[in-house]
mmCIF file of C-alpha atoms in Angstrom:
data_model
loop_
_atom_site.group_PDB
_atom_site.id
_atom_site.type_symbol
_atom_site.label_atom_id
_atom_site.label_comp_id
_atom_site.label_asym_id
_atom_site.label_seq_id
_atom_site.Cartn_x
_atom_site.Cartn_y
_atom_site.Cartn_z
ATOM 1 C CA UNK A 59 -76.246 -5.558 92.390
ATOM 2 C CA UNK A 60 -75.221 -2.001 91.512
ATOM 3 C CA UNK A 61 -77.028 0.056 88.876
ATOM 4 C CA UNK A 62 -74.011 -0.003 86.578
ATOM 5 C CA UNK A 63 -74.061 -3.791 86.407
ATOM 6 C CA UNK A 64 -77.662 -3.674 85.228
ATOM 7 C CA UNK A 65 -76.886 -1.176 82.461
ATOM 8 C CA UNK A 66 -73.889 -3.265 81.402
ATOM 9 C CA UNK A 67 -76.077 -6.373 81.202
ATOM 10 C CA UNK A 68 -78.689 -4.372 79.294
ATOM 11 C CA UNK A 69 -75.984 -3.046 76.947
ATOM 12 C CA UNK A 70 -74.673 -6.543 76.275
ATOM 13 C CA UNK A 71 -78.161 -7.847 75.530
ATOM 14 C CA UNK A 72 -79.086 -4.795 73.442
ATOM 15 C CA UNK A 73 -75.999 -5.347 71.281
ATOM 16 C CA UNK A 74 -76.597 -9.096 70.947
ATOM 17 C CA UNK A 75 -80.309 -9.911 70.953
ATOM 18 C CA UNK A 76 -80.433 -12.127 67.816
ATOM 19 C CA UNK A 77 -81.177 -15.360 69.663
ATOM 20 C CA UNK A 78 -83.039 -16.520 66.564
ATOM 21 C CA UNK A 79 -79.586 -17.647 65.389
ATOM 22 C CA UNK A 80 -79.681 -20.705 67.629
ATOM 23 C CA UNK A 81 -82.645 -22.024 65.641
ATOM 24 C CA UNK A 82 -82.075 -20.593 62.181
ATOM 25 C CA UNK A 83 -78.258 -20.479 62.030
ATOM 26 C CA UNK A 84 -78.678 -17.334 59.964
ATOM 27 C CA UNK A 85 -76.722 -14.154 60.683
ATOM 28 C CA UNK A 86 -78.928 -11.075 61.061
ATOM 29 C CA UNK A 87 -78.895 -9.092 57.804
ATOM 30 C CA UNK A 88 -81.516 -6.412 58.420
ATOM 31 C CA UNK A 89 -81.251 -2.626 58.402
ATOM 32 C CA UNK A 90 -80.101 -2.375 62.019
ATOM 33 C CA UNK A 91 -76.656 -3.517 60.828
ATOM 34 C CA UNK A 92 -76.363 -0.099 59.216
ATOM 35 C CA UNK A 93 -76.362 1.422 62.711
ATOM 36 C CA UNK A 94 -73.266 1.420 64.889
ATOM 37 C CA UNK A 95 -73.572 0.191 68.451
ATOM 38 C CA UNK A 96 -72.263 2.770 70.959
ATOM 39 C CA UNK A 97 -69.806 0.306 72.491
ATOM 40 C CA UNK A 98 -67.204 -2.259 71.562
ATOM 41 C CA UNK A 99 -69.104 -5.267 70.248
ATOM 42 C CA UNK A 100 -68.191 -7.507 67.316
ATOM 43 C CA UNK A 101 -70.682 -7.471 64.457
ATOM 44 C CA UNK A 102 -69.449 -10.917 63.418
ATOM 45 C CA UNK A 103 -71.054 -12.232 66.613
ATOM 46 C CA UNK A 104 -73.936 -14.476 65.516
ATOM 47 C CA UNK A 105 -76.191 -12.674 68.005
ATOM 48 C CA UNK A 106 -75.188 -9.121 66.976
ATOM 49 C CA UNK A 107 -77.837 -6.747 65.703
ATOM 50 C CA UNK A 108 -75.688 -3.677 65.057
ATOM 51 C CA UNK A 109 -72.329 -2.869 63.498
ATOM 52 C CA UNK A 110 -69.158 -2.340 65.496
ATOM 53 C CA UNK A 111 -68.180 1.355 65.201
ATOM 54 C CA UNK A 112 -64.510 0.410 64.858
ATOM 55 C CA UNK A 113 -65.296 -2.213 62.214
ATOM 56 C CA UNK A 114 -67.322 0.424 60.373
ATOM 57 C CA UNK A 115 -64.510 2.973 60.746
ATOM 58 C CA UNK A 116 -62.010 0.538 59.234
ATOM 59 C CA UNK A 117 -64.450 -0.192 56.434
ATOM 60 C CA UNK A 118 -64.827 3.520 55.760
ATOM 61 C CA UNK A 119 -61.036 3.764 55.404
ATOM 62 C CA UNK A 120 -60.820 0.614 53.271
ATOM 63 C CA UNK A 121 -63.463 1.972 50.875
ATOM 64 C CA UNK A 122 -61.196 4.837 49.905
ATOM 65 C CA UNK A 123 -58.004 2.775 49.993
ATOM 66 C CA UNK A 124 -55.849 2.846 46.855
ATOM 67 C CA UNK A 125 -55.346 -0.899 47.389
ATOM 68 C CA UNK A 126 -59.030 -1.765 47.686
ATOM 69 C CA UNK A 127 -59.253 -3.729 44.442
ATOM 70 C CA UNK A 128 -56.358 -5.971 45.480
ATOM 71 C CA UNK A 129 -57.845 -7.324 48.704
ATOM 72 C CA UNK A 130 -60.845 -9.165 50.008
ATOM 73 C CA UNK A 131 -61.880 -6.104 51.941
ATOM 74 C CA UNK A 132 -61.469 -4.121 48.757
ATOM 75 C CA UNK A 133 -63.799 -6.421 46.894
ATOM 76 C CA UNK A 134 -66.307 -5.971 49.648
ATOM 77 C CA UNK A 135 -65.767 -2.254 49.573
ATOM 78 C CA UNK A 136 -66.350 -2.125 45.833
ATOM 79 C CA UNK A 137 -69.616 -3.965 46.280
ATOM 80 C CA UNK A 138 -70.544 -1.471 48.941
ATOM 81 C CA UNK A 139 -69.650 1.387 46.646
ATOM 82 C CA UNK A 140 -72.005 0.336 43.897
ATOM 83 C CA UNK A 141 -74.907 1.982 45.660
ATOM 84 C CA UNK A 142 -72.869 4.707 47.221
ATOM 85 C CA UNK A 143 -73.163 8.309 46.226
ATOM 86 C CA UNK A 144 -69.991 9.478 47.877
ATOM 87 C CA UNK A 145 -67.085 7.330 48.990
ATOM 88 C CA UNK A 146 -66.392 9.360 52.134
ATOM 89 C CA UNK A 147 -69.987 9.029 53.343
ATOM 90 C CA UNK A 148 -69.275 6.085 55.649
ATOM 91 C CA UNK A 149 -66.293 7.928 57.134
ATOM 92 C CA UNK A 150 -68.405 11.022 57.820
ATOM 93 C CA UNK A 151 -71.200 8.936 59.274
ATOM 94 C CA UNK A 152 -68.995 6.866 61.594
ATOM 95 C CA UNK A 153 -66.739 9.716 62.739
ATOM 96 C CA UNK A 154 -69.784 11.934 63.306
ATOM 97 C CA UNK A 155 -71.447 9.177 65.342
ATOM 98 C CA UNK A 156 -68.407 8.432 67.503
ATOM 99 C CA UNK A 157 -67.557 12.113 67.868
ATOM 100 C CA UNK A 158 -71.024 13.204 68.983
ATOM 101 C CA UNK A 159 -71.054 10.625 71.774
ATOM 102 C CA UNK A 160 -67.538 11.583 72.821
ATOM 103 C CA UNK A 161 -68.218 15.310 72.939
ATOM 104 C CA UNK A 162 -71.471 14.756 74.855
ATOM 105 C CA UNK A 163 -70.348 12.342 77.574
ATOM 106 C CA UNK A 164 -66.682 11.443 77.025
ATOM 107 C CA UNK A 165 -66.056 7.800 77.941
ATOM 108 C CA UNK A 166 -69.215 7.358 79.991
ATOM 109 C CA UNK A 167 -70.478 4.530 77.763
ATOM 110 C CA UNK A 168 -67.214 2.608 78.322
ATOM 111 C CA UNK A 169 -68.170 2.411 81.956
ATOM 112 C CA UNK A 170 -71.912 1.903 81.666
ATOM 113 C CA UNK A 171 -72.749 0.161 78.403
ATOM 114 C CA UNK A 172 -69.801 -1.466 76.636
ATOM 115 C CA UNK A 173 -70.077 -5.299 76.611
ATOM 116 C CA UNK A 174 -66.309 -5.750 76.384
ATOM 117 C CA UNK A 175 -65.794 -3.365 79.293
ATOM 118 C CA UNK A 176 -68.343 -5.383 81.268
ATOM 119 C CA UNK A 177 -66.371 -8.563 80.563
ATOM 120 C CA UNK A 178 -63.224 -6.871 81.867
ATOM 121 C CA UNK A 179 -64.958 -5.718 85.052
ATOM 122 C CA UNK A 180 -66.080 -9.305 85.678
ATOM 123 C CA UNK A 181 -62.712 -10.898 84.906
ATOM 124 C CA UNK A 182 -60.883 -8.563 87.282
ATOM 125 C CA UNK A 183 -63.045 -9.906 90.103
ATOM 126 C CA UNK A 184 -61.306 -13.288 89.804
ATOM 127 C CA UNK A 185 -59.137 -13.514 92.919
ATOM 128 C CA UNK A 186 -55.385 -13.721 92.591
ATOM 129 C CA UNK A 187 -52.326 -11.523 92.147
ATOM 130 C CA UNK A 188 -53.021 -8.120 90.576
ATOM 131 C CA UNK A 189 -50.762 -5.834 88.557
ATOM 132 C CA UNK A 190 -50.854 -2.074 88.004
ATOM 133 C CA UNK A 191 -50.493 -0.876 84.439
ATOM 134 C CA UNK A 192 -47.531 1.419 83.715
ATOM 135 C CA UNK A 193 -48.715 4.869 82.592
ATOM 136 C CA UNK A 194 -46.982 4.717 79.208
ATOM 137 C CA UNK A 195 -49.140 1.778 78.142
ATOM 138 C CA UNK A 196 -52.210 4.004 77.923
ATOM 139 C CA UNK A 197 -50.779 5.457 74.710
ATOM 140 C CA UNK A 198 -51.188 2.066 73.064
ATOM 141 C CA UNK A 199 -54.864 2.715 72.438
ATOM 142 C CA UNK A 200 -54.103 5.845 70.418
ATOM 143 C CA UNK A 201 -51.676 3.861 68.249
ATOM 144 C CA UNK A 202 -54.372 1.234 67.888
ATOM 145 C CA UNK A 203 -56.863 3.867 66.680
ATOM 146 C CA UNK A 204 -54.555 5.815 64.394
ATOM 147 C CA UNK A 205 -52.524 2.975 62.917
ATOM 148 C CA UNK A 206 -54.492 -0.292 63.090
ATOM 149 C CA UNK A 207 -57.999 1.096 62.739
ATOM 150 C CA UNK A 208 -57.339 3.970 60.309
ATOM 151 C CA UNK A 209 -53.943 4.245 58.606
ATOM 152 C CA UNK A 210 -53.340 0.579 57.749
ATOM 153 C CA UNK A 211 -56.899 -0.060 56.516
ATOM 154 C CA UNK A 212 -56.488 3.010 54.303
ATOM 155 C CA UNK A 213 -53.105 1.926 52.945
ATOM 156 C CA UNK A 214 -53.904 -1.761 52.475
ATOM 157 C CA UNK A 215 -57.692 -1.967 52.137
ATOM 158 C CA UNK A 216 -57.691 -4.596 54.908
ATOM 159 C CA UNK A 217 -59.359 -4.301 58.335
ATOM 160 C CA UNK A 218 -56.208 -5.032 60.322
ATOM 161 C CA UNK A 219 -57.565 -4.115 63.710
ATOM 162 C CA UNK A 220 -60.481 -6.519 63.218
ATOM 163 C CA UNK A 221 -58.059 -9.225 62.133
ATOM 164 C CA UNK A 222 -56.268 -8.995 65.465
ATOM 165 C CA UNK A 223 -59.215 -7.977 67.657
ATOM 166 C CA UNK A 224 -59.739 -10.183 70.740
ATOM 167 C CA UNK A 225 -63.433 -9.227 70.856
ATOM 168 C CA UNK A 226 -63.780 -10.516 67.290
ATOM 169 C CA UNK A 227 -62.271 -13.827 68.307
ATOM 170 C CA UNK A 228 -64.357 -14.143 71.452
ATOM 171 C CA UNK A 229 -67.683 -13.001 70.030
ATOM 172 C CA UNK A 230 -67.285 -13.925 66.365
ATOM 173 C CA UNK A 231 -64.683 -16.533 65.507
ATOM 174 C CA UNK A 232 -65.152 -19.011 68.358
ATOM 175 C CA UNK A 233 -68.987 -18.952 68.427
ATOM 176 C CA UNK A 234 -69.131 -19.291 64.638
ATOM 177 C CA UNK A 235 -66.781 -22.271 64.738
ATOM 178 C CA UNK A 236 -68.754 -23.911 67.542
ATOM 179 C CA UNK A 237 -72.165 -23.136 66.035
ATOM 180 C CA UNK A 238 -71.504 -22.648 62.311
ATOM 181 C CA UNK A 239 -74.002 -20.723 60.183
ATOM 182 C CA UNK A 240 -75.817 -22.282 57.244
ATOM 183 C CA UNK A 241 -73.396 -20.521 54.859
ATOM 184 C CA UNK A 242 -70.065 -22.353 54.400
ATOM 185 C CA UNK A 243 -67.036 -20.925 56.230
ATOM 186 C CA UNK A 244 -63.400 -21.280 55.116
ATOM 187 C CA UNK A 245 -61.154 -23.790 56.892
ATOM 188 C CA UNK A 246 -59.447 -22.806 60.123
ATOM 189 C CA UNK A 247 -55.826 -21.814 59.494
ATOM 190 C CA UNK A 248 -52.843 -20.592 61.473
ATOM 191 C CA UNK A 249 -54.226 -17.066 61.583
ATOM 192 C CA UNK A 250 -57.225 -18.282 63.560
ATOM 193 C CA UNK A 251 -54.888 -19.718 66.182
ATOM 194 C CA UNK A 252 -52.877 -16.504 66.238
ATOM 195 C CA UNK A 253 -56.121 -14.674 67.043
ATOM 196 C CA UNK A 254 -56.908 -17.179 69.781
ATOM 197 C CA UNK A 255 -53.432 -16.545 71.222
ATOM 198 C CA UNK A 256 -54.070 -12.777 71.256
ATOM 199 C CA UNK A 257 -57.416 -13.370 72.963
ATOM 200 C CA UNK A 258 -55.863 -15.607 75.641
ATOM 201 C CA UNK A 259 -53.188 -12.978 76.275
ATOM 202 C CA UNK A 260 -55.773 -10.238 76.787
ATOM 203 C CA UNK A 261 -58.060 -12.419 78.919
ATOM 204 C CA UNK A 262 -55.134 -13.233 81.220
ATOM 205 C CA UNK A 263 -54.166 -9.551 81.363
ATOM 206 C CA UNK A 264 -57.771 -8.560 82.158
ATOM 207 C CA UNK A 265 -57.717 -10.904 85.161
ATOM 208 C CA UNK A 266 -54.464 -9.364 86.400
ATOM 209 C CA UNK A 267 -55.036 -5.693 85.562
ATOM 210 C CA UNK A 268 -58.107 -3.469 85.775
ATOM 211 C CA UNK A 269 -59.654 -2.797 82.347
ATOM 212 C CA UNK A 270 -56.438 -3.784 80.558
ATOM 213 C CA UNK A 271 -57.861 -3.728 77.018
ATOM 214 C CA UNK A 272 -59.781 -0.464 77.530
ATOM 215 C CA UNK A 273 -56.731 1.329 78.801
ATOM 216 C CA UNK A 274 -54.041 -0.037 76.510
ATOM 217 C CA UNK A 275 -55.641 -1.123 73.264
ATOM 218 C CA UNK A 276 -59.251 -0.032 72.664
ATOM 219 C CA UNK A 277 -59.497 2.313 69.657
ATOM 220 C CA UNK A 278 -63.067 3.316 70.538
ATOM 221 C CA UNK A 279 -61.970 4.256 74.047
ATOM 222 C CA UNK A 280 -59.103 6.218 72.482
ATOM 223 C CA UNK A 281 -61.469 8.214 70.272
ATOM 224 C CA UNK A 282 -63.684 9.090 73.231
ATOM 225 C CA UNK A 283 -60.653 9.762 75.449
ATOM 226 C CA UNK A 284 -59.513 12.485 73.032
ATOM 227 C CA UNK A 285 -62.827 14.289 73.557
ATOM 228 C CA UNK A 286 -63.397 13.560 77.265
ATOM 229 C CA UNK A 287 -61.418 16.559 78.607
ATOM 230 C CA UNK A 288 -63.767 18.995 76.822
ATOM 231 C CA UNK A 289 -66.999 16.984 76.816
ATOM 232 C CA UNK A 290 -70.246 18.587 78.004
ATOM 233 C CA UNK A 291 -70.689 16.026 80.769
ATOM 234 C CA UNK A 292 -68.065 16.713 83.415
ATOM 235 C CA UNK A 293 -66.647 15.464 86.664
ATOM 236 C CA UNK A 294 -65.868 17.904 89.469
ATOM 237 C CA UNK A 295 -63.876 17.546 92.668
ATOM 238 C CA UNK A 296 -64.426 20.062 95.434
ATOM 239 C CA UNK A 297 -60.932 20.880 96.605
ATOM 240 C CA UNK A 298 -62.217 22.126 99.974
ATOM 241 C CA UNK A 299 -64.114 18.939 100.758
ATOM 242 C CA UNK A 300 -61.437 16.555 99.452
ATOM 243 C CA UNK A 301 -59.274 15.162 102.242
ATOM 244 C CA UNK A 302 -56.955 13.250 99.866
ATOM 245 C CA UNK A 303 -57.855 10.019 101.654
ATOM 246 C CA UNK A 304 -57.199 8.053 98.441
ATOM 247 C CA UNK A 305 -60.425 6.019 98.625
ATOM 248 C CA UNK A 306 -61.373 7.166 95.093
ATOM 249 C CA UNK A 307 -58.086 5.875 93.719
ATOM 250 C CA UNK A 308 -58.572 2.484 95.382
ATOM 251 C CA UNK A 309 -61.972 1.883 93.769
ATOM 252 C CA UNK A 310 -61.180 3.472 90.394
ATOM 253 C CA UNK A 311 -61.393 0.840 87.632
ATOM 254 C CA UNK A 312 -58.793 2.689 85.562
ATOM 255 C CA UNK A 313 -56.415 3.665 88.394
ATOM 256 C CA UNK A 314 -56.628 7.431 88.031
ATOM 257 C CA UNK A 315 -56.421 10.099 90.698
ATOM 258 C CA UNK A 316 -59.578 12.036 90.025
ATOM 259 C CA UNK A 317 -58.727 14.742 92.552
ATOM 260 C CA UNK A 318 -55.722 15.653 90.391
ATOM 261 C CA UNK A 319 -57.442 15.546 86.997
ATOM 262 C CA UNK A 320 -61.251 15.241 87.233
ATOM 263 C CA UNK A 321 -61.739 15.095 83.470
ATOM 264 C CA UNK A 322 -58.875 12.782 82.647
ATOM 265 C CA UNK A 323 -58.980 11.116 79.214
ATOM 266 C CA UNK A 324 -58.714 7.814 81.094
ATOM 267 C CA UNK A 325 -61.844 8.334 83.210
ATOM 268 C CA UNK A 326 -64.711 6.051 82.153
ATOM 269 C CA UNK A 327 -67.199 7.963 84.354
ATOM 270 C CA UNK A 328 -68.340 4.909 86.254
ATOM 271 C CA UNK A 329 -68.935 7.137 89.337
ATOM 272 C CA UNK A 330 -67.472 4.566 91.717
ATOM 273 C CA UNK A 331 -65.369 7.403 93.163
ATOM 274 C CA UNK A 332 -68.475 9.540 93.589
ATOM 275 C CA UNK A 333 -70.192 6.779 95.556
ATOM 276 C CA UNK A 334 -67.174 5.979 97.669
ATOM 277 C CA UNK A 335 -66.089 9.519 98.541
ATOM 278 C CA UNK A 336 -66.704 9.913 102.300
ATOM 279 C CA UNK A 337 -67.026 13.697 102.085
ATOM 280 C CA UNK A 338 -69.090 13.960 98.883
ATOM 281 C CA UNK A 339 -66.342 15.929 97.173
ATOM 282 C CA UNK A 340 -66.851 14.268 93.771
ATOM 283 C CA UNK A 341 -69.806 15.404 91.681
ATOM 284 C CA UNK A 342 -70.680 15.320 87.986
ATOM 285 C CA UNK A 343 -73.128 16.740 85.491
ATOM 286 C CA UNK A 344 -73.865 18.861 82.434
ATOM 287 C CA UNK A 345 -72.838 22.184 83.829
ATOM 288 C CA UNK A 346 -70.796 23.501 80.973
ATOM 289 C CA UNK A 347 -72.424 26.895 80.941
ATOM 290 C CA UNK A 348 -72.062 27.554 84.666
ATOM 291 C CA UNK A 349 -68.973 27.764 86.788
ATOM 292 C CA UNK A 350 -69.203 25.512 89.822
ATOM 293 C CA UNK A 351 -67.390 27.061 92.729
ATOM 294 C CA UNK A 352 -64.829 24.285 92.675
ATOM 295 C CA UNK A 353 -64.118 24.030 88.982
ATOM 296 C CA UNK A 354 -61.384 26.639 88.935
ATOM 297 C CA UNK A 355 -59.369 24.676 91.428
ATOM 298 C CA UNK A 356 -60.209 21.169 90.329
ATOM 299 C CA UNK A 357 -60.780 20.936 86.597
ATOM 300 C CA UNK A 358 -57.816 20.571 84.305
ATOM 301 C CA UNK B 25 -62.679 31.766 83.452
ATOM 302 C CA UNK B 26 -61.295 32.393 79.968
ATOM 303 C CA UNK B 27 -59.978 28.851 79.835
ATOM 304 C CA UNK B 28 -63.389 27.455 80.727
ATOM 305 C CA UNK B 29 -65.083 29.598 78.089
ATOM 306 C CA UNK B 30 -62.596 28.395 75.499
ATOM 307 C CA UNK B 31 -63.353 24.797 76.451
ATOM 308 C CA UNK B 32 -67.107 25.338 76.189
ATOM 309 C CA UNK B 33 -66.671 27.077 72.856
ATOM 310 C CA UNK B 34 -64.479 24.263 71.553
ATOM 311 C CA UNK B 35 -67.040 21.703 72.712
ATOM 312 C CA UNK B 36 -69.858 23.457 70.838
ATOM 313 C CA UNK B 37 -67.762 23.840 67.689
ATOM 314 C CA UNK B 38 -66.854 20.150 67.751
ATOM 315 C CA UNK B 39 -70.438 19.133 68.488
ATOM 316 C CA UNK B 40 -71.595 21.142 65.460
ATOM 317 C CA UNK B 41 -68.834 19.622 63.328
ATOM 318 C CA UNK B 42 -69.695 16.056 64.321
ATOM 319 C CA UNK B 43 -73.425 16.659 63.866
ATOM 320 C CA UNK B 44 -72.703 18.015 60.376
ATOM 321 C CA UNK B 45 -70.498 15.028 59.566
ATOM 322 C CA UNK B 46 -73.136 12.581 60.774
ATOM 323 C CA UNK B 47 -75.877 14.305 58.786
ATOM 324 C CA UNK B 48 -73.746 14.515 55.629
ATOM 325 C CA UNK B 49 -72.698 10.889 56.018
ATOM 326 C CA UNK B 50 -76.305 9.774 56.267
ATOM 327 C CA UNK B 51 -77.422 11.968 53.385
ATOM 328 C CA UNK B 52 -74.695 10.724 51.037
ATOM 329 C CA UNK B 53 -75.092 7.015 51.598
ATOM 330 C CA UNK B 54 -73.001 6.238 54.690
ATOM 331 C CA UNK B 55 -75.732 4.138 56.248
ATOM 332 C CA UNK B 56 -75.824 1.880 53.193
ATOM 333 C CA UNK B 57 -72.051 1.531 53.127
ATOM 334 C CA UNK B 58 -71.929 0.496 56.776
ATOM 335 C CA UNK B 59 -74.899 -1.810 56.224
ATOM 336 C CA UNK B 60 -73.206 -3.469 53.240
ATOM 337 C CA UNK B 61 -70.190 -4.190 55.416
ATOM 338 C CA UNK B 62 -72.235 -5.302 58.399
ATOM 339 C CA UNK B 63 -74.539 -7.843 56.800
ATOM 340 C CA UNK B 64 -71.801 -10.159 55.599
ATOM 341 C CA UNK B 65 -69.941 -12.496 57.934
ATOM 342 C CA UNK B 66 -66.817 -10.490 58.669
ATOM 343 C CA UNK B 67 -64.081 -12.963 57.797
ATOM 344 C CA UNK B 68 -61.494 -10.422 58.903
ATOM 345 C CA UNK B 69 -63.056 -10.381 62.358
ATOM 346 C CA UNK B 70 -63.073 -14.138 62.733
ATOM 347 C CA UNK B 71 -59.634 -14.797 61.252
ATOM 348 C CA UNK B 72 -60.755 -17.232 58.587
ATOM 349 C CA UNK B 73 -59.182 -15.591 55.579
#
């Protein structure tokens, strides 16, 4: 098994180590929930130890929403505000956290740590017909970040991305219905089944298309994608060594042509291209202060 | 060369900005606000509201 699979397994277990739940049926409520996990993982999962950065981002927008007192999320936000010194503190904390990772390594954690990315890598291995994703669909994740995860939570006080999130359904809703906690949960309604429908749609798409959710809908991937082109960690392609054989494109989990744009916002820095390149033309590293001989011809 | 220097400069400026935001967020209670949201069962996430 490749090294990346091990880090993905480790990332999944690190995000969800609360196996005590199976015995106690009690959701973890300790201080670690104040930390965001550097990957896409639902904090409603009964095994989760950390908060989802996108859930926390939505919460930070809902806290300052003009509608907060008129919604369930608003009530929660008001409770959260009682001990708060400054209502924008959560926003600063979450954006600073996400931004620092993005500027350091771009989308590297999407490829190496994210549990939901790991699930997509596994699902795509299921044999059958495969589909390429049209380029325009990649803009969906930016809409997801700006509108569902930020603007709408601000305007309505409700975490609308979480309400529709397939990871929330897979890791939170279904496990909690199958193994309910000791606290009472509301009855299942039509919205639950809508969420299940969204999950089934994405699972089917993940089987057909490489990293479908990451590329078209993930708001965390979108935030890191915005910073990837200028991040400190960089990919390089030596134009003199590259023979344009296309092997890198074949193995790329996000279908990019790294020899055309080494630091593409889409690149999840899995290094599959680096391993597969027959001439060793693809390299990577923290070399921001130095000019590799090839950067002028290869880096966008 | 100039383009690369601009990119490096932009990266350092953004890194400083994000580090400042993270520090300010922690100093002014951001950890507690995220914690308060995280320790409840997120009914939004599980579609039961």
